mmCIF file of C-alpha atoms and ligand atoms in Angstrom:
data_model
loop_
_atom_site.group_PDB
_atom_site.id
_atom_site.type_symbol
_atom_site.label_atom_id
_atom_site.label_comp_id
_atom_site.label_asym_id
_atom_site.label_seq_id
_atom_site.Cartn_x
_atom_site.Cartn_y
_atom_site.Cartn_z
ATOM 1 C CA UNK A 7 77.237 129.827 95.180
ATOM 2 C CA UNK A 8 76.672 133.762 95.058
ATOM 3 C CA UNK A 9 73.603 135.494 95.803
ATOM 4 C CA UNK A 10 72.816 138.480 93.904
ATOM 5 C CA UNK A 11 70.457 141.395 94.232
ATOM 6 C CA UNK A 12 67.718 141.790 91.311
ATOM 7 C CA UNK A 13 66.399 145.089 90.335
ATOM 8 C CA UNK A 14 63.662 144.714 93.043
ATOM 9 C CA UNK A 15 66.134 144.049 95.772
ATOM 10 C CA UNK A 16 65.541 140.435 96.402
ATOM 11 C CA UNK A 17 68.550 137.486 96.467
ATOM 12 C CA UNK A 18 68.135 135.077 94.022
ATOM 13 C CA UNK A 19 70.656 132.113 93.533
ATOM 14 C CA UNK A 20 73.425 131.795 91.384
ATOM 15 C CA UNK A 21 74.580 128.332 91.661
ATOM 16 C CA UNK A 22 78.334 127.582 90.925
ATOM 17 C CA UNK A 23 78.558 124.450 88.505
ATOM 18 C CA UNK A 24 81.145 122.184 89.400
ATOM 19 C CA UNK A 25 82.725 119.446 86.980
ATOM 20 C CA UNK A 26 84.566 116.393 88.467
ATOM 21 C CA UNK A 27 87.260 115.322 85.880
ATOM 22 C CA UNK A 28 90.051 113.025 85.013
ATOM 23 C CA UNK A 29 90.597 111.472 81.746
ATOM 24 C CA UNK A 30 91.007 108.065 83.076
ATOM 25 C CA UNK A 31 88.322 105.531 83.788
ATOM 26 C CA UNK A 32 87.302 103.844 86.712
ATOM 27 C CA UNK A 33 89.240 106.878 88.849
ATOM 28 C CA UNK A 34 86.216 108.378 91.237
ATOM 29 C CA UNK A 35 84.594 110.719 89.203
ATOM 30 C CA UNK A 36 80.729 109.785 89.199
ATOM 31 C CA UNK A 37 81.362 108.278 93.305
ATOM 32 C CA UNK A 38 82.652 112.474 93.555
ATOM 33 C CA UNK A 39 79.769 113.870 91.809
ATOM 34 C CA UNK A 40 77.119 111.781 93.324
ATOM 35 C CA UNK A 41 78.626 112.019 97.140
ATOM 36 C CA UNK A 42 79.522 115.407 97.368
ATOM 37 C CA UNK A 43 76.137 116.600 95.638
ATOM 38 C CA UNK A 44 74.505 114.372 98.252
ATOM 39 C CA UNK A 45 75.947 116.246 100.991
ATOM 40 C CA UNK A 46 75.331 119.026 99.775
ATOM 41 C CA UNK A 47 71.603 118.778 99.783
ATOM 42 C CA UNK A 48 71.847 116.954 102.734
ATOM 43 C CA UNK A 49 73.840 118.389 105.104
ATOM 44 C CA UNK A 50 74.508 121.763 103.827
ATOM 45 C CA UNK A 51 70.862 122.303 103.061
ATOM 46 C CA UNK A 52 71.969 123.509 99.489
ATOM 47 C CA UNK A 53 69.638 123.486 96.391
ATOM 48 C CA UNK A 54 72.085 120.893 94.562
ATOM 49 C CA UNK A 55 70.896 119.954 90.178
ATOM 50 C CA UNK A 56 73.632 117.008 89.264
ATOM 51 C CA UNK A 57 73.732 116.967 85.418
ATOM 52 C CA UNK A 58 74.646 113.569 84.235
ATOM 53 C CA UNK A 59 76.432 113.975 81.224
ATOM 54 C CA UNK A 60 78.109 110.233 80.656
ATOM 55 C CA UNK A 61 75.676 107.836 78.443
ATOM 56 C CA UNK A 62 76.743 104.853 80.831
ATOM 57 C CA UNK A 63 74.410 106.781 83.218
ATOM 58 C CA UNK A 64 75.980 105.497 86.024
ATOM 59 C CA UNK A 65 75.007 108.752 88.324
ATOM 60 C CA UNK A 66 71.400 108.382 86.875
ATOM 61 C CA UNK A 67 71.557 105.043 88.608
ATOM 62 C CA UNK A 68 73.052 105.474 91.927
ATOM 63 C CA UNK A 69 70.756 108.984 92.726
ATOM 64 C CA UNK A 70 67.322 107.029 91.043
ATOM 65 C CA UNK A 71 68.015 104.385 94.090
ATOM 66 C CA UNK A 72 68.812 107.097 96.323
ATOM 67 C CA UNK A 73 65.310 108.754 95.681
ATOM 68 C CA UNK A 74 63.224 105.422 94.933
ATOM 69 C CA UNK A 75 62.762 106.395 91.601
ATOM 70 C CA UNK A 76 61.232 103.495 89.577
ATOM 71 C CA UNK A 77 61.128 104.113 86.300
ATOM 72 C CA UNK A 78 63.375 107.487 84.747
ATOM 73 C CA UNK A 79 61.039 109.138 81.778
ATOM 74 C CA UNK A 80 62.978 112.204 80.968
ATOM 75 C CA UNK A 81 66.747 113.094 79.951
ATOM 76 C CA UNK A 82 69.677 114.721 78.888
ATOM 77 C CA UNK A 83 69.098 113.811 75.318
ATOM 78 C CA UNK A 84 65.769 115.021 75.372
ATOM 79 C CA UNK A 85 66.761 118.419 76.722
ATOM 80 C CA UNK A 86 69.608 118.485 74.146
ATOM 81 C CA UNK A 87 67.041 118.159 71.194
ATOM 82 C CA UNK A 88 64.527 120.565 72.324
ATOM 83 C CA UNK A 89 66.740 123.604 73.520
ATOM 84 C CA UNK A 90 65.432 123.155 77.469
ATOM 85 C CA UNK A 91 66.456 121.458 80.120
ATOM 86 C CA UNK A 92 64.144 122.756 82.759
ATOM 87 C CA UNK A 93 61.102 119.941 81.917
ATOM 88 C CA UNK A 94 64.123 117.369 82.177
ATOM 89 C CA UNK A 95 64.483 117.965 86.087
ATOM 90 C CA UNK A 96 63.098 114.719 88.028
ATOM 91 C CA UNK A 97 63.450 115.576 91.762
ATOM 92 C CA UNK A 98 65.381 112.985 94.222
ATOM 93 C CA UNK A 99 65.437 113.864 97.864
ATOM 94 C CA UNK A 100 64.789 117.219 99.542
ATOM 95 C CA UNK A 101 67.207 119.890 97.805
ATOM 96 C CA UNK A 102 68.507 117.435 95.040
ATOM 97 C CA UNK A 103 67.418 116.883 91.707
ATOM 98 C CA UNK A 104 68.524 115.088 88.386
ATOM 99 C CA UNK A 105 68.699 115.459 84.912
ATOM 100 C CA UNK A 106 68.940 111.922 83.862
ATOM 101 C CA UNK A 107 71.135 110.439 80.993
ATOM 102 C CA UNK A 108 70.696 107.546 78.624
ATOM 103 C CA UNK A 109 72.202 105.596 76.304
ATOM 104 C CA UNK A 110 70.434 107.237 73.727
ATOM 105 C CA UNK A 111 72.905 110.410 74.707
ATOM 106 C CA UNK A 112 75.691 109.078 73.129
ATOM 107 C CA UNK A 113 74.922 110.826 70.192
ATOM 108 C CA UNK A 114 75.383 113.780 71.471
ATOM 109 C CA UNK A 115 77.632 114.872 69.195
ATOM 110 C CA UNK A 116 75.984 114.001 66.088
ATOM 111 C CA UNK A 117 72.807 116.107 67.456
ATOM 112 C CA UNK A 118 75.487 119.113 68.102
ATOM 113 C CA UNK A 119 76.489 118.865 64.151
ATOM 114 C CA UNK A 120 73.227 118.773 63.510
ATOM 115 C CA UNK A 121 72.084 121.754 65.391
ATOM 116 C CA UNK A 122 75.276 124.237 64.914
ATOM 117 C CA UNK A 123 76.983 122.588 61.627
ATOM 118 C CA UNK A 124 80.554 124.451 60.827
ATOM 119 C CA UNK A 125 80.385 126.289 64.449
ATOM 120 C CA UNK A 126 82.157 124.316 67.070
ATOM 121 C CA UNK A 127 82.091 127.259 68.937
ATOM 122 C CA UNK A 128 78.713 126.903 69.405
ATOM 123 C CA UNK A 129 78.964 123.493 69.650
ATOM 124 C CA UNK A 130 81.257 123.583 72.633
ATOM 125 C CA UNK A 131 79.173 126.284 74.115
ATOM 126 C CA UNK A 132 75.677 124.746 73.877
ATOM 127 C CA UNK A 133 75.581 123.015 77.685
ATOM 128 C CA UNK A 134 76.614 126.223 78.846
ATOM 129 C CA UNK A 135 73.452 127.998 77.141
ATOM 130 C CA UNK A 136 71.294 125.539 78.173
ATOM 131 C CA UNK A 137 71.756 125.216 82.330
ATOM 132 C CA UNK A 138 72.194 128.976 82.391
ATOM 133 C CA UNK A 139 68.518 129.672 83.110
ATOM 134 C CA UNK A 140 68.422 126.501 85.688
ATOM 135 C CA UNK A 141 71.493 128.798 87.849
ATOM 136 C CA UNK A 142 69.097 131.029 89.311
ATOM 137 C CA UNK A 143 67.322 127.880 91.045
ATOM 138 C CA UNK A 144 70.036 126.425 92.601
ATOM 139 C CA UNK A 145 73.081 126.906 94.684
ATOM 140 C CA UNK A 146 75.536 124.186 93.205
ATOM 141 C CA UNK A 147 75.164 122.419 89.932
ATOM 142 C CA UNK A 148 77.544 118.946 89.572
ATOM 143 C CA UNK A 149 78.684 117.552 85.950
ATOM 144 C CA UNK A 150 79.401 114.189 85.674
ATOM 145 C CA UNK A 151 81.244 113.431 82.211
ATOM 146 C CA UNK A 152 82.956 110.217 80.638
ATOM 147 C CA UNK A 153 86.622 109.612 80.713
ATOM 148 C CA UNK A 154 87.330 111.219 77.062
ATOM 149 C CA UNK A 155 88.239 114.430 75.420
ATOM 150 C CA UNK A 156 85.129 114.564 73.591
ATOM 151 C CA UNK A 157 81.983 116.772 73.079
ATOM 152 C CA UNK A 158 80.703 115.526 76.515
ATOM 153 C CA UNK A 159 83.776 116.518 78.412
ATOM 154 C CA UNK A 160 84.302 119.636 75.941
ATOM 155 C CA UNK A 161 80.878 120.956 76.858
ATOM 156 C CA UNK A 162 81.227 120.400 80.247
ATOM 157 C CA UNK A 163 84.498 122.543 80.664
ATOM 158 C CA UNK A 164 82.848 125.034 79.082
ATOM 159 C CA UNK A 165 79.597 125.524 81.000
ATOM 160 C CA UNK A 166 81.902 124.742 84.606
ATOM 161 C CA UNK A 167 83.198 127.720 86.900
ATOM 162 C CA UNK A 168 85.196 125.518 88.634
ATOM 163 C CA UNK A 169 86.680 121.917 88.287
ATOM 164 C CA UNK A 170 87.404 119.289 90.580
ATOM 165 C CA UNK A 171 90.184 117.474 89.441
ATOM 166 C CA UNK A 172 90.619 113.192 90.823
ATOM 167 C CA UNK A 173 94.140 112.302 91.716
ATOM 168 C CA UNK A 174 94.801 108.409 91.866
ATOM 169 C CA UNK A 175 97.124 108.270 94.539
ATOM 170 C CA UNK A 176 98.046 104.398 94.144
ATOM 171 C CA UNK A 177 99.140 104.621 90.400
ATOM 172 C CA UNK A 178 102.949 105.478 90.054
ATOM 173 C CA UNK A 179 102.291 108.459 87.979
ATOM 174 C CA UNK A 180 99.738 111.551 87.101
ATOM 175 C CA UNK A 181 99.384 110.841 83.602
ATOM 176 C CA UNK A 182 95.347 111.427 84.297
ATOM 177 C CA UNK A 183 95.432 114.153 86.327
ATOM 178 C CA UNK A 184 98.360 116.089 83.897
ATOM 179 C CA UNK A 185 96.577 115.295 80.968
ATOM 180 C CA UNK A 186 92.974 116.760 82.245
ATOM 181 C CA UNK A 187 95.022 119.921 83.686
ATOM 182 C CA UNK A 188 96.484 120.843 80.191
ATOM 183 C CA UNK A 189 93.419 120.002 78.047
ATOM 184 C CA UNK A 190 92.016 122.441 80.502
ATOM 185 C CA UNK A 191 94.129 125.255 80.096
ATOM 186 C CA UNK A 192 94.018 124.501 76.378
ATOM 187 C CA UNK A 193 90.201 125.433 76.251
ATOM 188 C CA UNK A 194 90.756 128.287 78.701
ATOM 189 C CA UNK A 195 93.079 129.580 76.437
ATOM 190 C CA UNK A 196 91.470 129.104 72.793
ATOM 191 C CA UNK A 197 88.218 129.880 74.486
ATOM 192 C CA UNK A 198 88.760 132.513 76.570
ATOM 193 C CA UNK A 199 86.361 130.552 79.114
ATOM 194 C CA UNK A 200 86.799 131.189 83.160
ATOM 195 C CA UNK A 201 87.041 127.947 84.858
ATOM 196 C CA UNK A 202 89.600 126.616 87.642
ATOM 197 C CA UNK A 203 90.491 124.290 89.584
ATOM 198 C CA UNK A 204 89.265 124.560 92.979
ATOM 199 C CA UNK A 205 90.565 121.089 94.051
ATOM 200 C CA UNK A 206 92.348 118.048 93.285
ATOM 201 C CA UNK A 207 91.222 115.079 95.506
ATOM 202 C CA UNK A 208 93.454 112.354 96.188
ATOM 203 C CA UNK A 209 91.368 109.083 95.695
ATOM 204 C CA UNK A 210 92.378 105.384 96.016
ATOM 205 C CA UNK A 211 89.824 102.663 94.940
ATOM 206 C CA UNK A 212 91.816 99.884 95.333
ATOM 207 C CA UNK A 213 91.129 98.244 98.742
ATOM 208 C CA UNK A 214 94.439 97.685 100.937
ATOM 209 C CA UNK A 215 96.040 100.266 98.574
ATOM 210 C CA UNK A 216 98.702 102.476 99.994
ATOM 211 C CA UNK A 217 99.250 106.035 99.313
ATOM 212 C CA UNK A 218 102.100 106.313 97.342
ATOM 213 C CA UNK A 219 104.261 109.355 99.269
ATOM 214 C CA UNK A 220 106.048 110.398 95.567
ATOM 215 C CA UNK A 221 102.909 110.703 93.895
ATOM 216 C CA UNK A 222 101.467 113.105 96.254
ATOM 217 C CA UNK A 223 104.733 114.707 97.074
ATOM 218 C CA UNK A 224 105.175 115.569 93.230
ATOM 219 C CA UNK A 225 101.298 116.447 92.807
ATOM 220 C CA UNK A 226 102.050 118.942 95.845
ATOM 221 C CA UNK A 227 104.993 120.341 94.118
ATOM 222 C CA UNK A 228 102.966 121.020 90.713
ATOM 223 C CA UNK A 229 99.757 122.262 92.307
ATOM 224 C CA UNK A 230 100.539 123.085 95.635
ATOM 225 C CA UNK A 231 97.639 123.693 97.827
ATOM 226 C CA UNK A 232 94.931 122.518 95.219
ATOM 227 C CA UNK A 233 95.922 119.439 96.538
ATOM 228 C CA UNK A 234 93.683 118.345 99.099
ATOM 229 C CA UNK A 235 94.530 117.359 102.430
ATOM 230 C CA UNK A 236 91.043 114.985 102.798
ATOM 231 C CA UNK A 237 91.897 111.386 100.847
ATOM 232 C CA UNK A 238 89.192 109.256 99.937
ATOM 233 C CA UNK A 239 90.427 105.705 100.826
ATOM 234 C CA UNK A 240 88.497 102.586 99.927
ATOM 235 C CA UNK A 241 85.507 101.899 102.028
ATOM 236 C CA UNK A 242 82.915 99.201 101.082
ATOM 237 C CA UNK A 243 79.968 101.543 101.928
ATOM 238 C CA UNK A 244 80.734 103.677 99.411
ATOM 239 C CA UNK A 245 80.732 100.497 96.824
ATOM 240 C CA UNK A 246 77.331 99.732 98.271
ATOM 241 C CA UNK A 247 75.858 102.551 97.263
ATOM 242 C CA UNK A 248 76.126 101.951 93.228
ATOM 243 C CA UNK A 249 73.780 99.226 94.102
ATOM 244 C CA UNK A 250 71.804 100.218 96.917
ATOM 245 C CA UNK A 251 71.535 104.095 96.317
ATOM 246 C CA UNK A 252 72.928 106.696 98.712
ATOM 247 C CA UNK A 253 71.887 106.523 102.226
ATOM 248 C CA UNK A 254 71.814 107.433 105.824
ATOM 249 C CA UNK A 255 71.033 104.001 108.116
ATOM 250 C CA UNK A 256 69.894 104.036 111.808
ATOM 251 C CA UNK A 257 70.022 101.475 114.724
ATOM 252 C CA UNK A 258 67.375 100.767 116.415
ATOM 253 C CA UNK A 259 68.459 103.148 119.375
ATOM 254 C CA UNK A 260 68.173 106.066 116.750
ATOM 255 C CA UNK A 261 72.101 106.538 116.547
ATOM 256 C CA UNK A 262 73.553 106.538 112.755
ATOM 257 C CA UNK A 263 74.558 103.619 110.849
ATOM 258 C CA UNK A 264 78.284 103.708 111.606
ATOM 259 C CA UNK A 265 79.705 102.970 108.003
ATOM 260 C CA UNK A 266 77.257 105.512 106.150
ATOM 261 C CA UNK A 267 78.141 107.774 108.803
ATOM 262 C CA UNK A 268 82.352 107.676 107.940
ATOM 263 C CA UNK A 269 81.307 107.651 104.775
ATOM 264 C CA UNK A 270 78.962 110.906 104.249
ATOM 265 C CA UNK A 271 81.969 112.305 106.876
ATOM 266 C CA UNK A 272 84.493 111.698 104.406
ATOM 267 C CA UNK A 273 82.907 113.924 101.839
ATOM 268 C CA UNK A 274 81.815 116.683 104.175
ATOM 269 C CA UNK A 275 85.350 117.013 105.263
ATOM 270 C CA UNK A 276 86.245 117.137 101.142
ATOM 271 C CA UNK A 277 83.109 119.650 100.461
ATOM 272 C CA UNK A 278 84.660 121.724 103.564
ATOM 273 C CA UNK A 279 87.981 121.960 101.733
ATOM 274 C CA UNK A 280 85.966 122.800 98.555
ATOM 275 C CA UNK A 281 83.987 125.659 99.898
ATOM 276 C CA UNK A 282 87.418 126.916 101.881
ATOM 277 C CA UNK A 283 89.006 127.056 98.168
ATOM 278 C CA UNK A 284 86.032 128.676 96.354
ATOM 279 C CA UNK A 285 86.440 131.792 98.810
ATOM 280 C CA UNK A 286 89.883 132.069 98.522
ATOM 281 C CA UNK A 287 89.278 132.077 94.488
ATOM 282 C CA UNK A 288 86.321 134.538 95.263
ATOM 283 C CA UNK A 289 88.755 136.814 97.199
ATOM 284 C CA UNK A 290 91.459 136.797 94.607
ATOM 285 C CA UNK A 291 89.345 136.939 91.504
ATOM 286 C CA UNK A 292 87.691 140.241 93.132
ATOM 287 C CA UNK A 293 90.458 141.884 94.059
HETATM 288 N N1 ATP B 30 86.200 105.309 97.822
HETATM 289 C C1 ATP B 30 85.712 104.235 97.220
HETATM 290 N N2 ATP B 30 85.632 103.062 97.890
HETATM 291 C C2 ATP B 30 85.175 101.944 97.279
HETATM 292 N N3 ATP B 30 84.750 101.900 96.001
HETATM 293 C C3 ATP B 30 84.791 103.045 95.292
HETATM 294 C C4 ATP B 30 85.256 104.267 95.860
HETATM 295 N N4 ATP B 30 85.173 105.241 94.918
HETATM 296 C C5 ATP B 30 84.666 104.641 93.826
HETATM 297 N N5 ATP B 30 84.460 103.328 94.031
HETATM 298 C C6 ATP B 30 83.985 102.346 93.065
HETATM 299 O O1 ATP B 30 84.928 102.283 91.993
HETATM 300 C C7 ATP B 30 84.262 102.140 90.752
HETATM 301 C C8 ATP B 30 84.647 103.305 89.840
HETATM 302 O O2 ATP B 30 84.199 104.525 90.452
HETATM 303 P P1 ATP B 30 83.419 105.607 89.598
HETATM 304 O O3 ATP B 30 82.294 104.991 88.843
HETATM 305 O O4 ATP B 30 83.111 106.729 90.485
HETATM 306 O O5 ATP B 30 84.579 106.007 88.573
HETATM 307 P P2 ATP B 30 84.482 106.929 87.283
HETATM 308 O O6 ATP B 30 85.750 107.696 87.230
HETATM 309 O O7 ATP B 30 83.224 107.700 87.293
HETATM 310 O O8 ATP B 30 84.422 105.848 86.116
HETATM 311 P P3 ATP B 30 84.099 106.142 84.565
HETATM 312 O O9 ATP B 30 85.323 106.752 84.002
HETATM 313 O O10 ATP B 30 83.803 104.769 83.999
HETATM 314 O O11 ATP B 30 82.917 107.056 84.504
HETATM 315 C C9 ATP B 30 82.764 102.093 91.069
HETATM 316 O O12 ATP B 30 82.369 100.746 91.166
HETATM 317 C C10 ATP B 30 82.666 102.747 92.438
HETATM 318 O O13 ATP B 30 81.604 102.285 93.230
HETATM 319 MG MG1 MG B 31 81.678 107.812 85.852
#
């Protein structure tokens, strides 16, 4: 996040948007978005918007729980069609709000033709257009995308600053993580767009799964301190919460829940590293 001064002097916000990627399905990417935007709001007190860009809606489902939200009546897809996304924003807890997806969003791409036929420029760009009035309202904006080099993913890069890329630490190689890197720089380069990588987070999903040393010793090698030093390990609370939404548990003498607490933890320690590298970037891309 950066605050800038307006002509009358005032700060107003200019969130950073922030898109969790990796090619690969089933690696962490929506349990990223949907954690580390939750802490955000929660614990860092920061005006967090996740974008759920994935027609599975997965993200729509977990933060809908998470704020006791019955019944969903706006999207994406609606946004998409009329130009604004602002009417699109359903709120969730204090400091985080939603635009939802639906199913009906898989036809994203056929809307995109529609709107900008013969431009993929444009058609790339559009997401970007679209949130950049909602950046002045918040302090961090989250993407969640599906596993494919698509419109969804394309559009995503392109309205992102910065990209967290997921590392699976159990399989025996990087194919996902490679693949997402080099599609990246790919845009960056044909597009001239300014995005990095601010962090590549070493998950593991599969319970009793052991880091594999060579995987993480060769991601280190390649990307060097990108590589985080937090790794999200299996924990059943954090499967929970696709079910039960995301939440903070007491006991009856007041004292957290002990398993939400390790859990919310975990990806304060990972937001921590986060905000560490987005100075760092801040400090080298203004010198
Ligand atoms: N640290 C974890 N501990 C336990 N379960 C986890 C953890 N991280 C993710 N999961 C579970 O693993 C499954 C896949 O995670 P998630 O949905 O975040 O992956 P994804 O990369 O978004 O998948 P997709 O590519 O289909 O969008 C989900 O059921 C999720 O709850
Ligand atoms: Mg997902």
């Amino acid at each position: 996040m950066t605050c800038i001064l307006d002509a009358k002097g005032s700060d107003r916000l200019t969130a950073s948007v922030y898109v969790v990627g990796n090619f690969k399905g089933g690696v962490g990417k929506t349990k990223t978005v949907t954690m580390l935007s939750y802490i955000s709001a929660v614990r860092k007190n920061r005006k967090t918007l996740v974008i759920d860009l994935d027609p599975q809606a997965n993200a729509t489902s977990v933060l809908a729980k998470t704020g006791d939200i019955q019944e969903v009546k706006t999207s994406i897809t609606n946004g998409v069609i009329s130009g604004d996304l602002e009417p699109e924003i359903i709120h969730v807890i204090k400091n985080l709000d939603l635009i939802a997806s639906n199913v009906q969003f898989r036809n994203f791409g056929k809307i995109l033709m529609k709107l900008f036929p013969d431009n993929e420029v444009a058609q790339i760009s559009y997401l970007s257009k679209l949130i950049e009035p909602l950046k002045s309202k918040y302090d961090a904006i989250y993407l969640d995308v599906p596993p494919t080099i698509s419109d969804f993913s394309d559009n995503a890069m392109m309205a992102a600053n910065h990209c967290i890329v997921i590392l699976q630490t159990h399989e025996l190689s990087m194919d996902g993580t490679k693949t997402y890197i080099n599609y990246m720089q790919y845009l960056i380069d044909t597009y001239n767009t300014s995005l990095d990588i601010i962090g590549i987070l070493p998950c593991m999903l599969q319970p009793r799964a052991r880091v594999d040393k060579k995987v993480m010793n060769n991601a280190k090698e390649l990307y060097g301190d990108n590589v985080l030093t937090t790794i999200v390990g299996y924990q059943e609370r954090l499967k929970a919460y696709d079910a039960e939404g995301i939440a903070m548990g007491h006991m009856y003498n007041g004292a957290p829940d002990h398993w939400d607490k390790i859990a919310h933890d975990l990806y304060e320690d990972v937001l921590n590293e986060l905000d560490e590298h987005e100075k760092l970037l801040g400090v080298n891309t203004s010198e």
